[in-house]
mmCIF file of C-alpha atoms in Angstrom:
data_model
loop_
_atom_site.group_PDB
_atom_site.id
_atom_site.type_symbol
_atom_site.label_atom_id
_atom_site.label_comp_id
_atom_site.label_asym_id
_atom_site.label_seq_id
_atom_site.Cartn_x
_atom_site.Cartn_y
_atom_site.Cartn_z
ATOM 1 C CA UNK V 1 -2.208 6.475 -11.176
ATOM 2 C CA UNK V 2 0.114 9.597 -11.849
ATOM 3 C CA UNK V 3 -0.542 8.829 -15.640
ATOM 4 C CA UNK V 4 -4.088 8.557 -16.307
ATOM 5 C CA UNK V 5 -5.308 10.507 -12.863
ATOM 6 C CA UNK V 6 -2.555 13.980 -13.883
ATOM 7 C CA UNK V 7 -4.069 14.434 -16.791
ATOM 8 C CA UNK V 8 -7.592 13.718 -15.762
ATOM 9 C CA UNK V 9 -7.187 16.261 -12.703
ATOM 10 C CA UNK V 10 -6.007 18.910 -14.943
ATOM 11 C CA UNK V 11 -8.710 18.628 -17.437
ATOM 12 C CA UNK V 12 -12.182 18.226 -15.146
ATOM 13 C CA UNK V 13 -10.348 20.517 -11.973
ATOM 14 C CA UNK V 14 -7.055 22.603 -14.020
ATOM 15 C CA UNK V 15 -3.862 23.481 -13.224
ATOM 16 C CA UNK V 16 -3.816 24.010 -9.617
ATOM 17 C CA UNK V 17 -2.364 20.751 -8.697
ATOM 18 C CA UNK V 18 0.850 21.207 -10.392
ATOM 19 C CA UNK V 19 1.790 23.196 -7.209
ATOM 20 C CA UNK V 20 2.427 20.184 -5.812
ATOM 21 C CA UNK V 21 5.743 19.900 -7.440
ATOM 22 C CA UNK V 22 7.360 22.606 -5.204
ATOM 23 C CA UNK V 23 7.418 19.907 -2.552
ATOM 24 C CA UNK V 24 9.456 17.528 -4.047
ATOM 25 C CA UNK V 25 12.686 19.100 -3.167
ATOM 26 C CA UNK V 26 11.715 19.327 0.781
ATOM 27 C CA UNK V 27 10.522 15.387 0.639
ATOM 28 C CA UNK V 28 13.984 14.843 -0.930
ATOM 29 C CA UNK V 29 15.741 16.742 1.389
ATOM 30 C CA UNK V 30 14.271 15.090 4.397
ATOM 31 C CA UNK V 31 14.369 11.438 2.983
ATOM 32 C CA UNK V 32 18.327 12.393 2.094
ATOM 33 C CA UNK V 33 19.599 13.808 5.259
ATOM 34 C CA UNK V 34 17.293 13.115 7.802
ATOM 35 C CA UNK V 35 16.026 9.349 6.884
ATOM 36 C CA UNK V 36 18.471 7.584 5.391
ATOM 37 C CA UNK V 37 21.501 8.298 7.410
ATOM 38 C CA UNK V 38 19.466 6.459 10.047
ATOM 39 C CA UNK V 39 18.840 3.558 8.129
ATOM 40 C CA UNK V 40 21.917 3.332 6.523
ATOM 41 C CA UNK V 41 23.415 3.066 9.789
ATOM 42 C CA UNK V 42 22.058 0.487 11.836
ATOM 43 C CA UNK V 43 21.905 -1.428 9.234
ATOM 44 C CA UNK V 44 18.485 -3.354 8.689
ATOM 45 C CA UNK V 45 16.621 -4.864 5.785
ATOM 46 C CA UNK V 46 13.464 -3.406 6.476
ATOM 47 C CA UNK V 47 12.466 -0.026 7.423
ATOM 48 C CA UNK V 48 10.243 -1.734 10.373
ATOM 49 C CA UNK V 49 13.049 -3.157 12.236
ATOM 50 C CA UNK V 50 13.948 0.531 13.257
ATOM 51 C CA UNK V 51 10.855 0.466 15.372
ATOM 52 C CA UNK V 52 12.079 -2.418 17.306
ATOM 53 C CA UNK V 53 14.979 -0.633 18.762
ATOM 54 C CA UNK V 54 13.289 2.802 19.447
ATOM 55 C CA UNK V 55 9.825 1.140 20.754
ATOM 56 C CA UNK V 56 9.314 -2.381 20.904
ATOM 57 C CA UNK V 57 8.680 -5.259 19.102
ATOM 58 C CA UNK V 58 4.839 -5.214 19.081
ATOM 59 C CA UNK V 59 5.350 -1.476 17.569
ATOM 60 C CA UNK V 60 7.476 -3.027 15.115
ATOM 61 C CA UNK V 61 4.568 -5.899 13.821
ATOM 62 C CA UNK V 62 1.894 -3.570 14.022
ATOM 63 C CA UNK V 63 3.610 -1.396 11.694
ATOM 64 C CA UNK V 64 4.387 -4.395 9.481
ATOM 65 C CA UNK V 65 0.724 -5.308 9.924
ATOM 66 C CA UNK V 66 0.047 -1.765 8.640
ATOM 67 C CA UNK V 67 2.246 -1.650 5.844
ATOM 68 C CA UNK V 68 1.301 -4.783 4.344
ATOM 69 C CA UNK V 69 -2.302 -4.129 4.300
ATOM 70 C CA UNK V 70 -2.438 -0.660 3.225
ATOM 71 C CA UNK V 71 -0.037 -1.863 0.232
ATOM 72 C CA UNK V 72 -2.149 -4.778 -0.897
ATOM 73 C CA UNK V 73 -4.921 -2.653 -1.397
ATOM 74 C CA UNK V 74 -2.480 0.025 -3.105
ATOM 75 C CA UNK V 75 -1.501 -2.715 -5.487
ATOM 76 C CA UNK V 76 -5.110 -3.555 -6.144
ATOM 77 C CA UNK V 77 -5.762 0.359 -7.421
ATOM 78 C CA UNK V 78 -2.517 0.461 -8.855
ATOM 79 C CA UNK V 79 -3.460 -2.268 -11.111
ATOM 80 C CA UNK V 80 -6.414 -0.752 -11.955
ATOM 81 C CA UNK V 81 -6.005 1.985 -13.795
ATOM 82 C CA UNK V 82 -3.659 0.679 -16.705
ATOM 83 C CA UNK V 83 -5.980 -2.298 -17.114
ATOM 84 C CA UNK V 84 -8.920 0.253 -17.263
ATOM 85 C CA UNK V 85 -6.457 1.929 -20.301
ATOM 86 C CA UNK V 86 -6.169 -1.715 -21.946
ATOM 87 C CA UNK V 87 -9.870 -1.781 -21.451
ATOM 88 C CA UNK V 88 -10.391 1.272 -23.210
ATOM 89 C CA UNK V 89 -7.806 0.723 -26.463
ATOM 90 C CA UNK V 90 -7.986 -2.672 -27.371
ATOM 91 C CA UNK V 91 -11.135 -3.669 -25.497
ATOM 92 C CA UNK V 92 -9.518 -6.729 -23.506
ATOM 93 C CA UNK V 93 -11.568 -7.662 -20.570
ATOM 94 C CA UNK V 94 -10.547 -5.892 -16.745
ATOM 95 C CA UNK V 95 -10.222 -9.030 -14.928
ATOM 96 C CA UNK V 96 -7.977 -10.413 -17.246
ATOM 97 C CA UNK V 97 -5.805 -7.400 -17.775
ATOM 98 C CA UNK V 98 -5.539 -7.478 -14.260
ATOM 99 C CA UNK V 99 -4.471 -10.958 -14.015
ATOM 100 C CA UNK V 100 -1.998 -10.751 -16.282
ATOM 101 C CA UNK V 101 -0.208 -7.630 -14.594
ATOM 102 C CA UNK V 102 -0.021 -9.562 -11.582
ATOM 103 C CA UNK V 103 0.948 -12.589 -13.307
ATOM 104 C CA UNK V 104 3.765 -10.770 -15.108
ATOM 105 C CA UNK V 105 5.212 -8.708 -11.718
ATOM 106 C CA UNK V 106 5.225 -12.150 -9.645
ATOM 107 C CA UNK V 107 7.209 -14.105 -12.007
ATOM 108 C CA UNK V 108 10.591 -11.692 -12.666
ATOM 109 C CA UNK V 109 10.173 -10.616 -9.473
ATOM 110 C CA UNK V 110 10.204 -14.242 -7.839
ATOM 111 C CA UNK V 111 13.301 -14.894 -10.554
ATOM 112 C CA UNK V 112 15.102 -12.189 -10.007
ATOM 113 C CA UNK V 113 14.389 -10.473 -6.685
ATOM 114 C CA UNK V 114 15.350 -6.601 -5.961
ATOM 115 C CA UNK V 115 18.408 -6.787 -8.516
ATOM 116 C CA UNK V 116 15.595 -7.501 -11.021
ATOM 117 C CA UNK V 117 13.073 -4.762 -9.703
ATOM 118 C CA UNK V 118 15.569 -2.014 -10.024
ATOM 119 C CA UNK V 119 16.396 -2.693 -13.895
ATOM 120 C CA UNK V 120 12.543 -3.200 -14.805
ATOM 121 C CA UNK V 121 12.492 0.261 -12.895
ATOM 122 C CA UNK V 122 15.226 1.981 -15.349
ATOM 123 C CA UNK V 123 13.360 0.631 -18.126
ATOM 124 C CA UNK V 124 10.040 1.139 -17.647
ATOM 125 C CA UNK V 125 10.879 4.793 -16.747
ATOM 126 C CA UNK V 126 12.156 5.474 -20.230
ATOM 127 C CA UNK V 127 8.717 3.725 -21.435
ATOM 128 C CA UNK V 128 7.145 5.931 -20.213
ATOM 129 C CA UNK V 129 8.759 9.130 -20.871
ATOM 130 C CA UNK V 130 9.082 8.138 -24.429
ATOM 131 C CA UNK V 131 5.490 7.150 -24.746
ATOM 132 C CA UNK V 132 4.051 10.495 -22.989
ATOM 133 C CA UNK V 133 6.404 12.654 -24.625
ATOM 134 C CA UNK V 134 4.963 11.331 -28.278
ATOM 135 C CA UNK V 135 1.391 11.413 -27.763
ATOM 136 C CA UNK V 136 1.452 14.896 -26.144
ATOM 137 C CA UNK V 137 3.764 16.308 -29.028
ATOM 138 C CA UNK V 138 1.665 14.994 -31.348
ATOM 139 C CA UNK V 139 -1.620 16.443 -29.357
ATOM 140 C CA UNK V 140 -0.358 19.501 -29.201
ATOM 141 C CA UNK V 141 0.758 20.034 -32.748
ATOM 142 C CA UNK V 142 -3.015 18.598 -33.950
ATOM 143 C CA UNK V 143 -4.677 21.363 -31.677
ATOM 144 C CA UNK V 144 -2.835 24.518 -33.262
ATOM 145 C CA UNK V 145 0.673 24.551 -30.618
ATOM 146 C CA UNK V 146 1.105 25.971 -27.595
ATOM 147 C CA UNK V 147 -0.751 28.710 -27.673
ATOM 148 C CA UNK V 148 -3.679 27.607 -28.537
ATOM 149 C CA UNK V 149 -3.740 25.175 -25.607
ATOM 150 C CA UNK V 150 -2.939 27.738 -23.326
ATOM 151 C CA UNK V 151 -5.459 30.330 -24.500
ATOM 152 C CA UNK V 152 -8.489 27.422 -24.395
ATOM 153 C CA UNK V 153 -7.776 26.488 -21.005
ATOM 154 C CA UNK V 154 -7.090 29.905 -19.687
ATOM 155 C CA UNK V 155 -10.720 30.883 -21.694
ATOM 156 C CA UNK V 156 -12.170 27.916 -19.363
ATOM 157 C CA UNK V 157 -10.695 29.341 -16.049
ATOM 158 C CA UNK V 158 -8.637 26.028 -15.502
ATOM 159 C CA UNK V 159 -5.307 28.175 -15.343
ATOM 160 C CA UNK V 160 -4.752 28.449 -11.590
ATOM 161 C CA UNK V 161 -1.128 28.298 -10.059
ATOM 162 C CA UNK V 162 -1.296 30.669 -7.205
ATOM 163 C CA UNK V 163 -4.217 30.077 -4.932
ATOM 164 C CA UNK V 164 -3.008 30.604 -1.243
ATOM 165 C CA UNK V 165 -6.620 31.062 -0.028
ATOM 166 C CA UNK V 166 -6.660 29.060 3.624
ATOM 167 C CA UNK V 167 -10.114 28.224 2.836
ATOM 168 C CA UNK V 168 -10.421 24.069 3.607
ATOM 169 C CA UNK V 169 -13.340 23.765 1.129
ATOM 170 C CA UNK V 170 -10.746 24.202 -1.775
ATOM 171 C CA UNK V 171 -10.355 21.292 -3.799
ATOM 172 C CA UNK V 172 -6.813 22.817 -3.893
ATOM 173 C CA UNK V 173 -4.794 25.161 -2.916
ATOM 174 C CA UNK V 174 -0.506 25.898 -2.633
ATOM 175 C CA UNK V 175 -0.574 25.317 1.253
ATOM 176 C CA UNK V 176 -2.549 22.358 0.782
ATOM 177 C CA UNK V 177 -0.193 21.004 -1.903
ATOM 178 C CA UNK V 178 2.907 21.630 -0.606
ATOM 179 C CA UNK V 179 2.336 21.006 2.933
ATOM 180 C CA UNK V 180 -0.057 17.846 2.176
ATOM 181 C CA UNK V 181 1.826 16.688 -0.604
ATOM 182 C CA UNK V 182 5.188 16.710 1.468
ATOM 183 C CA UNK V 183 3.774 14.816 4.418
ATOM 184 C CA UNK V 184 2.139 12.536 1.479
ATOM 185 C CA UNK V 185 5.363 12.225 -0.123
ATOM 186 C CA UNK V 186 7.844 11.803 2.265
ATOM 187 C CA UNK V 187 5.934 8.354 4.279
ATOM 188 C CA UNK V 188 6.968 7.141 0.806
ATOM 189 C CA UNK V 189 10.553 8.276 -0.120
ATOM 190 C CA UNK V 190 11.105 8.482 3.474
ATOM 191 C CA UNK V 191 10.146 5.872 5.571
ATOM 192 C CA UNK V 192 8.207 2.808 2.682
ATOM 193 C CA UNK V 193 10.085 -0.128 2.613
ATOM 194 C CA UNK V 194 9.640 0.251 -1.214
ATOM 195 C CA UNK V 195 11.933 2.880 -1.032
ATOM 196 C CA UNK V 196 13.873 2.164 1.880
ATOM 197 C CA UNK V 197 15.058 -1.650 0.206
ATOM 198 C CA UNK V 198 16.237 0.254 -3.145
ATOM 199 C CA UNK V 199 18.477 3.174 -0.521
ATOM 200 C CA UNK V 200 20.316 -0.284 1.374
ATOM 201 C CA UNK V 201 21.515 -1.885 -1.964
ATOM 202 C CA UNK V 202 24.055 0.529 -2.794
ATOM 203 C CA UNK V 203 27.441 -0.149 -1.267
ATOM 204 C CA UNK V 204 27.930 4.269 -0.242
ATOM 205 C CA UNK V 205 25.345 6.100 1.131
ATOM 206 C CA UNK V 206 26.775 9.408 -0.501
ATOM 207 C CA UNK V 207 25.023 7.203 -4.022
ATOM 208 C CA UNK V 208 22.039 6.231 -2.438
ATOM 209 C CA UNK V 209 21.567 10.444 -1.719
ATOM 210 C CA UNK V 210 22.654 11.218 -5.366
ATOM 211 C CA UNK V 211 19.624 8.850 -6.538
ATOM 212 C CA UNK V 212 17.442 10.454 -4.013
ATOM 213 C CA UNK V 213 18.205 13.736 -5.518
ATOM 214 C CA UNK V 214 17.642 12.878 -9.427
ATOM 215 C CA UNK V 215 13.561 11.989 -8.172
ATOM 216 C CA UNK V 216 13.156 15.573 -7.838
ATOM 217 C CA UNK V 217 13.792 15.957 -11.420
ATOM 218 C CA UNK V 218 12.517 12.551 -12.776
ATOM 219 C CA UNK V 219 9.230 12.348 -11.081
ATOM 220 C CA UNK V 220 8.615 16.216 -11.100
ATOM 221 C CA UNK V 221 9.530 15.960 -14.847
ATOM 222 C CA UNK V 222 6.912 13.213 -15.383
ATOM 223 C CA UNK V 223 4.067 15.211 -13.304
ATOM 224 C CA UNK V 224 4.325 18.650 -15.638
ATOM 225 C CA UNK V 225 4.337 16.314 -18.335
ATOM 226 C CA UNK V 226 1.530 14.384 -17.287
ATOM 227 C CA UNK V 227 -0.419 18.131 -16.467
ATOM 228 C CA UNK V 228 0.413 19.349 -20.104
ATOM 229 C CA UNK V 229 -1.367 16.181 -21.663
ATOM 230 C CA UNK V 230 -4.633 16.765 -19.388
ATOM 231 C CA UNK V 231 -3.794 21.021 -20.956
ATOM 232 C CA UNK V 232 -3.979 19.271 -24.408
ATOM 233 C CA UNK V 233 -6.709 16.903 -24.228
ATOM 234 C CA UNK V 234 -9.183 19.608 -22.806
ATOM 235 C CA UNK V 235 -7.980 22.067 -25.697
ATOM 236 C CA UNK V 236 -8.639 18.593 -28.215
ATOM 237 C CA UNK V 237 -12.431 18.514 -26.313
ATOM 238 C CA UNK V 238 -13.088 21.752 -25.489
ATOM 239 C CA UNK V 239 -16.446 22.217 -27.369
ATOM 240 C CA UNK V 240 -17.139 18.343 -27.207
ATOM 241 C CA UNK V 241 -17.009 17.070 -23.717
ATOM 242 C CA UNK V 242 -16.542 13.405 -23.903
ATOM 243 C CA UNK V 243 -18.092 12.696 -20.613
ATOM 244 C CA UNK V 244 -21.219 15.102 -21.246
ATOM 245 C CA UNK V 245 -21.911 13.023 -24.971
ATOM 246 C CA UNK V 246 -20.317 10.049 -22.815
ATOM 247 C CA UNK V 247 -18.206 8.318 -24.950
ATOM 248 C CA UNK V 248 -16.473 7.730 -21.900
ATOM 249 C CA UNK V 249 -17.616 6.865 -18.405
ATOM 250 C CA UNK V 250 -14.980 7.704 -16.052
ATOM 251 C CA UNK V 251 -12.965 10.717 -16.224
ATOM 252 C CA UNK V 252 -9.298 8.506 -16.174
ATOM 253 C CA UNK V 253 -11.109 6.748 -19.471
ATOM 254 C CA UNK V 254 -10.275 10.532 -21.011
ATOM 255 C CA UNK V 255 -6.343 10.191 -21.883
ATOM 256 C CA UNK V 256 -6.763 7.084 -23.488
ATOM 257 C CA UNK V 257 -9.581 8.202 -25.705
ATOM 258 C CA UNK V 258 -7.400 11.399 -26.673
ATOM 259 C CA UNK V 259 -5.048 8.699 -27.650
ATOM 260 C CA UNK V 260 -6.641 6.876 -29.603
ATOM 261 C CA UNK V 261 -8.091 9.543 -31.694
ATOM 262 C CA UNK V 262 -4.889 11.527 -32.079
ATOM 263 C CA UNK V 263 -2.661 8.448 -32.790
ATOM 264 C CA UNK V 264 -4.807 5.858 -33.910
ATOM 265 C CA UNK V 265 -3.959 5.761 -37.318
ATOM 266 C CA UNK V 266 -0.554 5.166 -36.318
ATOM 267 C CA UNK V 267 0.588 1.233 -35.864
ATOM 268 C CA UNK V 268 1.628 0.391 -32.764
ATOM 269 C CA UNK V 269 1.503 4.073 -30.887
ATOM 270 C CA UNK V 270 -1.588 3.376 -28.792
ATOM 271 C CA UNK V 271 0.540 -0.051 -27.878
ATOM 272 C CA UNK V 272 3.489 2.375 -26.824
ATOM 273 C CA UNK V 273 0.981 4.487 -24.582
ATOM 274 C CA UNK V 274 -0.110 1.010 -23.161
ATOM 275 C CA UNK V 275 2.918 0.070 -22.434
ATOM 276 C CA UNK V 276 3.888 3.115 -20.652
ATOM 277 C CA UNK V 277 0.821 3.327 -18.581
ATOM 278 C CA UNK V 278 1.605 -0.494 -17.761
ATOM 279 C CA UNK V 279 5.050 0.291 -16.830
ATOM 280 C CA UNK V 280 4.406 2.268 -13.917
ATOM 281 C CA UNK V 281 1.926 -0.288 -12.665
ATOM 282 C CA UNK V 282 4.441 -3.002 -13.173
ATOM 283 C CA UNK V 283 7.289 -0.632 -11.393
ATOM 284 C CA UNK V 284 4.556 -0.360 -8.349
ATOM 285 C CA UNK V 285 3.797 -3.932 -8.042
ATOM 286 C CA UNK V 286 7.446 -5.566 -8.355
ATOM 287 C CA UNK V 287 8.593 -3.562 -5.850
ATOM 288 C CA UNK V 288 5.695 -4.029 -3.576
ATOM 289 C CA UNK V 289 5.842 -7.702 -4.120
ATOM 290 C CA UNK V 290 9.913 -7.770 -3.075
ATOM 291 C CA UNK V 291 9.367 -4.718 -0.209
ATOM 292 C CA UNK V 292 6.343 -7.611 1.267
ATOM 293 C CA UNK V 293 8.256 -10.262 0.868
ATOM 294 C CA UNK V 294 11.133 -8.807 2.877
ATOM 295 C CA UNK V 295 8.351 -7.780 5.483
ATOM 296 C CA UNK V 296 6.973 -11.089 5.853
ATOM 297 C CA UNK V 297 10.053 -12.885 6.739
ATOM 298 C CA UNK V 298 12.069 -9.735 8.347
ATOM 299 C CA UNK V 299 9.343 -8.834 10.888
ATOM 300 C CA UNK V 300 6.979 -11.959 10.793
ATOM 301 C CA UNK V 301 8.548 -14.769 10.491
ATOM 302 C CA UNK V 302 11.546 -13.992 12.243
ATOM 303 C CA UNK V 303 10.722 -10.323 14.346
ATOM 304 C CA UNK V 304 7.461 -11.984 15.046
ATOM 305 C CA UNK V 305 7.322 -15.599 15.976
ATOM 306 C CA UNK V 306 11.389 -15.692 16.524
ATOM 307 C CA UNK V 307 12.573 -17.992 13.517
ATOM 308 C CA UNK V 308 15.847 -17.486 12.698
ATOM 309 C CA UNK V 309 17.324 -18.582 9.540
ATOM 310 C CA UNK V 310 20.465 -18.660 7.627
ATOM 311 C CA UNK V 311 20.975 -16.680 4.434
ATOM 312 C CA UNK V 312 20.647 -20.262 2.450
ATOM 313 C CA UNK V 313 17.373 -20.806 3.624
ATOM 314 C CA UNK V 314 15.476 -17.485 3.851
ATOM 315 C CA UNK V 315 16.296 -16.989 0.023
ATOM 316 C CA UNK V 316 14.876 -20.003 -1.322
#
């Protein structure tokens, strides 16, 4: 989503949204100290089984219940958006680009559980760095540099940073990000057992904070990066609006046009960008297949009807 939808946002609404970075380090801060020590220390699986002790079991399912629902259909739009990319460079149909994702996320997932979902992670990071970081170099050096991005957007009156207007009509505004985006942020890093499951694999809890801390730089990183490619594509378009002469239909259809025009004479680049956009779909759906898996028999099966089973059993 943060991949096709950053650079989308920045090109139909500009730069506004980037303010949403300066909440990172408060989500991280909370998640770090305030979070984890809790979980770290009573020792659960999942991030549910809190609830239990502090309110009750029927807390604890409907939570579960909660979760589990709310991340199917996050999976579903997750999914999505790379195979709408796919769609767009090679023409492969949606449904089966879909499939496939799915297909691909259930099997190393099912082989190799949460040990499995953390390399994939590491990997499919640097996929998509690298990937990003070539097309937009290579977009920016085709428009003129820098400046010339700059000056076209700022022309357009898409270079906002500062708005601090209280207004609620805003599409956005720096209260709106940072408060929003840290309340946003922080049911993830804080409190999702797609987080919470990565935090309780590491043996010291003083590692799991050190990890915590690097996302302020990785996935802030990947978000100004993301913003500078939307910066580039509208200074690529800026007298030929794709969506007004609609070669494209959807405004997330925009990035991967811009890549295919700027690097489609290469071999294999628009294959690279693919395979970036698909990594963070396939990050997002292995660990949301493990994190509901863990939720099913942690707070169904055995918070919920009262199975209990050995270690033997519950991983087979």
């Amino acid at each position: 989503i943060t991949l096709l939808g950053t650079p989308a946002e920045m090109y139909v609404s500009g730069t506004q949204y980037v303010a949403l970075v300066l909440s990172y380090p408060f989500v991280m801060g909370a998640a770090a100290h305030l979070y984890l020590p809790v979980f770290m220390n009573i020792k659960i699986t999942t991030s549910y089984e809190y609830l239990q002790y502090r309110f009750g079991r029927g807390v604890r399912i409907l939570s579960s219940i909660c979760f589990t629902v709310q991340m199917v259909v996050y999976m579903s739009i997750v999914v999505y958006a790379p195979a709408l990319a796919l769609q767009q460079v090679t023409g492969l149909n949606l449904d089966l680009s879909c499939a496939i994702i799915f297909l691909v996320c259930i099997f190393y997932t099912t082989i190799g559980g949460i040990k499995a979902v953390m390399w994939t992670d590491t990997f499919q990071a640097a996929c998509m760095f690298g990937s990003f970081l070539a097309i937009i170099i290579k977009g920016n050096n085709d428009v003129g540099g820098a400046s010339i991005v700059w000056d076209r957007n700022y022309e357009s009156g898409r270079i906002e940073l500062f708005n601090f207007t209280a207004d609620p009509r805003m599409r956005h505004t720096v209260w709106s990000l940072v408060i929003g985006g840290y309340f946003t942020w922080v049911s993830i890093y804080g409190i999702n057992q797609t987080q919470v499951q990565r935090y309780l694999t590491v043996k010291k809890m003083s590692q799991a904070v050190k990890a915590i801390w690097w996302n302020v730089i990785g996935i802030g990183s990947l978000l100004l990066i993301c913003a500078y490619g939307g910066l580039v594509t509208y200074a690529m378009y800026y007298k030929c609006d794709p969506l007004t002469t609609q070669q494209v239909e959807k405004k997330d259809q925009l990035f991967p046009l811009f890549v295919m025009q700027v690097m489609g004479d290469y071999p294999g680049v628009p294959g690279l960008f693919v395979a970036g956009v698909f990594s963070g779909a396939l990050s997002t759906v292995s660990s949301g297949l493990n994190s509901l898996a863990a939720v099913c028999l942690r707070d169904f099966v055995e918070g919920g009807f009262g199975v209990k089973l050995d270690e033997t059993k519950a991983t087979r």
